[in-house]
PDB file of C-alpha atoms in Angstrom:
ATOM      1  CA  GLU A   1    -164.997  21.788 130.372  1.00 94.00           C
ATOM      2  CA  MET A   2    -167.915  19.610 131.934  1.00 94.00           C
ATOM      3  CA  ARG A   3    -166.362  19.556 135.270  1.00 95.00           C
ATOM      4  CA  ALA A   4    -165.684  23.342 135.320  1.00 96.00           C
ATOM      5  CA  GLU A   5    -169.239  23.966 134.145  1.00 96.00           C
ATOM      6  CA  GLY A   6    -170.480  21.695 137.020  1.00 94.00           C
ATOM      7  CA  ALA A   7    -168.254  23.686 139.537  1.00 94.00           C
ATOM      8  CA  ARG A   8    -169.704  26.924 138.244  1.00 94.00           C
ATOM      9  CA  ILE A   9    -173.339  25.582 138.689  1.00 92.00           C
ATOM     10  CA  TYR A  10    -172.468  24.332 142.143  1.00 90.00           C
ATOM     11  CA  ALA A  11    -170.958  27.595 143.167  1.00 90.00           C
ATOM     12  CA  GLN A  12    -173.654  29.901 141.771  1.00 88.00           C
ATOM     13  CA  LYS A  13    -176.781  27.859 142.893  1.00 83.00           C
ATOM     14  CA  PRO A  14    -178.604  29.712 139.974  1.00 76.00           C
ATOM     15  CA  ASN A  15    -182.155  28.717 141.198  1.00 75.00           C
ATOM     16  CA  LEU A  16    -181.838  29.474 144.866  1.00 76.00           C
ATOM     17  CA  GLY A  17    -183.088  32.967 144.878  1.00 73.00           C
ATOM     18  CA  GLN A  18    -185.566  32.564 141.979  1.00 74.00           C
ATOM     19  CA  ARG A  19    -187.356  29.439 142.976  1.00 73.00           C
ATOM     20  CA  GLY A  20    -186.467  28.500 146.434  1.00 74.00           C
ATOM     21  CA  VAL A  21    -184.460  25.315 145.449  1.00 78.00           C
ATOM     22  CA  THR A  22    -180.763  24.951 145.287  1.00 81.00           C
ATOM     23  CA  TRP A  23    -180.675  23.554 141.707  1.00 84.00           C
ATOM     24  CA  SER A  24    -183.176  22.832 138.868  1.00 85.00           C
ATOM     25  CA  GLN A  25    -183.681  19.256 137.628  1.00 86.00           C
ATOM     26  CA  GLU A  26    -181.504  20.230 134.497  1.00 90.00           C
ATOM     27  CA  ASN A  27    -178.734  21.379 136.953  1.00 89.00           C
ATOM     28  CA  TYR A  28    -179.113  18.041 138.887  1.00 87.00           C
ATOM     29  CA  ALA A  29    -178.745  16.088 135.558  1.00 91.00           C
ATOM     30  CA  HIS A  30    -175.491  17.763 134.589  1.00 94.00           C
ATOM     31  CA  LEU A  31    -172.648  15.385 135.101  1.00 94.00           C
ATOM     32  CA  GLY A  32    -170.255  18.060 136.006  1.00 95.00           C
ATOM     33  CA  LEU A  33    -172.551  19.215 138.955  1.00 92.00           C
ATOM     34  CA  GLN A  34    -172.906  15.515 140.021  1.00 90.00           C
ATOM     35  CA  CYS A  35    -169.150  15.155 140.001  1.00 92.00           C
ATOM     36  CA  GLU A  36    -168.529  18.357 142.016  1.00 91.00           C
ATOM     37  CA  TYR A  37    -171.261  17.595 144.444  1.00 87.00           C
ATOM     38  CA  LEU A  38    -169.823  14.124 145.187  1.00 85.00           C
ATOM     39  CA  ARG A  39    -166.290  15.449 145.440  1.00 87.00           C
ATOM     40  CA  LEU A  40    -167.282  18.031 147.995  1.00 86.00           C
ATOM     41  CA  LYS A  41    -170.167  16.389 149.904  1.00 82.00           C
ATOM     42  CA  SER A  42    -169.804  12.664 149.768  1.00 79.00           C
ATOM     43  CA  ILE A  43    -167.338  12.367 152.711  1.00 79.00           C
ATOM     44  CA  GLN A  44    -169.468  14.858 154.682  1.00 82.00           C
ATOM     45  CA  ARG A  45    -172.661  12.958 154.048  1.00 78.00           C
ATOM     46  CA  PHE A  46    -171.145   9.581 154.788  1.00 80.00           C
ATOM     47  CA  THR A  47    -169.643  10.762 158.128  1.00 84.00           C
ATOM     48  CA  GLU A  48    -172.889  12.546 159.219  1.00 82.00           C
ATOM     49  CA  THR A  49    -174.833   9.270 158.444  1.00 80.00           C
ATOM     50  CA  TRP A  50    -172.266   7.085 160.116  1.00 84.00           C
ATOM     51  CA  VAL A  51    -172.528   9.238 163.303  1.00 89.00           C
ATOM     52  CA  ALA A  52    -176.411   9.208 163.288  1.00 86.00           C
ATOM     53  CA  LEU A  53    -176.377   5.533 162.849  1.00 86.00           C
ATOM     54  CA  GLU A  54    -173.906   5.035 165.697  1.00 90.00           C
ATOM     55  CA  ARG A  55    -176.007   7.321 168.025  1.00 94.00           C
ATOM     56  CA  ALA A  56    -179.176   5.204 167.034  1.00 90.00           C
ATOM     57  CA  TRP A  57    -177.375   1.993 167.762  1.00 88.00           C
ATOM     58  CA  ASN A  58    -176.215   3.347 171.215  1.00 93.00           C
ATOM     59  CA  GLU A  59    -179.808   4.300 172.039  1.00 95.00           C
ATOM     60  CA  GLY A  60    -181.050   0.858 171.188  1.00 90.00           C
ATOM     61  CA  PHE A  61    -183.053   1.781 168.123  1.00 89.00           C
ATOM     62  CA  PHE A  62    -181.720  -1.371 166.151  1.00 85.00           C
ATOM     63  CA  ALA A  63    -182.168  -3.803 169.059  1.00 85.00           C
ATOM     64  CA  SER A  64    -185.071  -5.621 167.470  1.00 83.00           C
ATOM     65  CA  LEU A  65    -183.192  -5.840 164.204  1.00 80.00           C
ATOM     66  CA  ALA A  66    -180.037  -6.934 165.859  1.00 78.00           C
ATOM     67  CA  ALA A  67    -181.856  -9.734 167.567  1.00 78.00           C
ATOM     68  CA  ARG A  68    -182.966 -11.153 164.108  1.00 75.00           C
ATOM     69  CA  SER A  69    -179.793 -10.295 162.051  1.00 73.00           C
ATOM     70  CA  ALA A  70    -176.953 -12.346 160.912  1.00 69.00           C
ATOM     71  CA  ARG A  71    -173.690 -12.160 162.697  1.00 69.00           C
ATOM     72  CA  SER A  72    -170.186 -12.165 161.341  1.00 66.00           C
ATOM     73  CA  ALA A  73    -167.467 -14.638 162.419  1.00 65.00           C
ATOM     74  CA  LYS A  74    -166.293 -12.121 165.051  1.00 70.00           C
ATOM     75  CA  GLY A  75    -169.921 -11.743 166.504  1.00 69.00           C
ATOM     76  CA  SER A  76    -170.582  -8.375 164.994  1.00 77.00           C
ATOM     77  CA  VAL A  77    -174.163  -7.656 163.809  1.00 75.00           C
ATOM     78  CA  LEU A  78    -174.363  -7.353 160.005  1.00 75.00           C
ATOM     79  CA  PHE A  79    -176.472  -4.479 158.549  1.00 76.00           C
ATOM     80  CA  ARG A  80    -176.650  -3.363 154.959  1.00 76.00           C
ATOM     81  CA  VAL A  81    -177.601   0.323 154.282  1.00 73.00           C
ATOM     82  CA  ALA A  82    -179.084   0.853 150.904  1.00 71.00           C
ATOM     83  CA  SER A  83    -178.501   4.713 150.626  1.00 63.00           C
ATOM     84  CA  LEU A  84    -176.364   7.297 152.326  1.00 55.00           C
ATOM     85  CA  GLY A  85    -176.311  10.983 151.724  1.00 55.00           C
ATOM     86  CA  GLY A  86    -178.430  12.962 149.300  1.00 60.00           C
ATOM     87  CA  GLY A  87    -178.120  15.325 146.481  1.00 56.00           C
ATOM     88  CA  PRO A  88    -177.192  14.452 142.885  1.00 52.00           C
ATOM     89  CA  GLY A  89    -175.944  10.995 142.603  1.00 51.00           C
ATOM     90  CA  PHE A  90    -177.154   9.815 145.996  1.00 53.00           C
ATOM     91  CA  GLU A  91    -178.711   6.610 144.576  1.00 47.00           C
ATOM     92  CA  LEU A  92    -175.368   5.442 143.442  1.00 43.00           C
TER      93      LEU A  92
END
């Protein structure tokens, strides 16, 4: 029932036309919507972020950080990313 309601909220985007936002804060708080959003968008958001980070690395944007960062046993530079994606549940 909760997941079905979340899927309905996700599909209808009830606030988009009325308020110019996709979902209200109440919608974002709905666990069913969060579940649906993560099911549909988490892989997409992760891969988009991964590609953006790869491109930034290849352009040298992380060079100063890499010079100061720890290295793994194989010599790879270790970075930790605190948050990926967006939307409901992005801080998980």
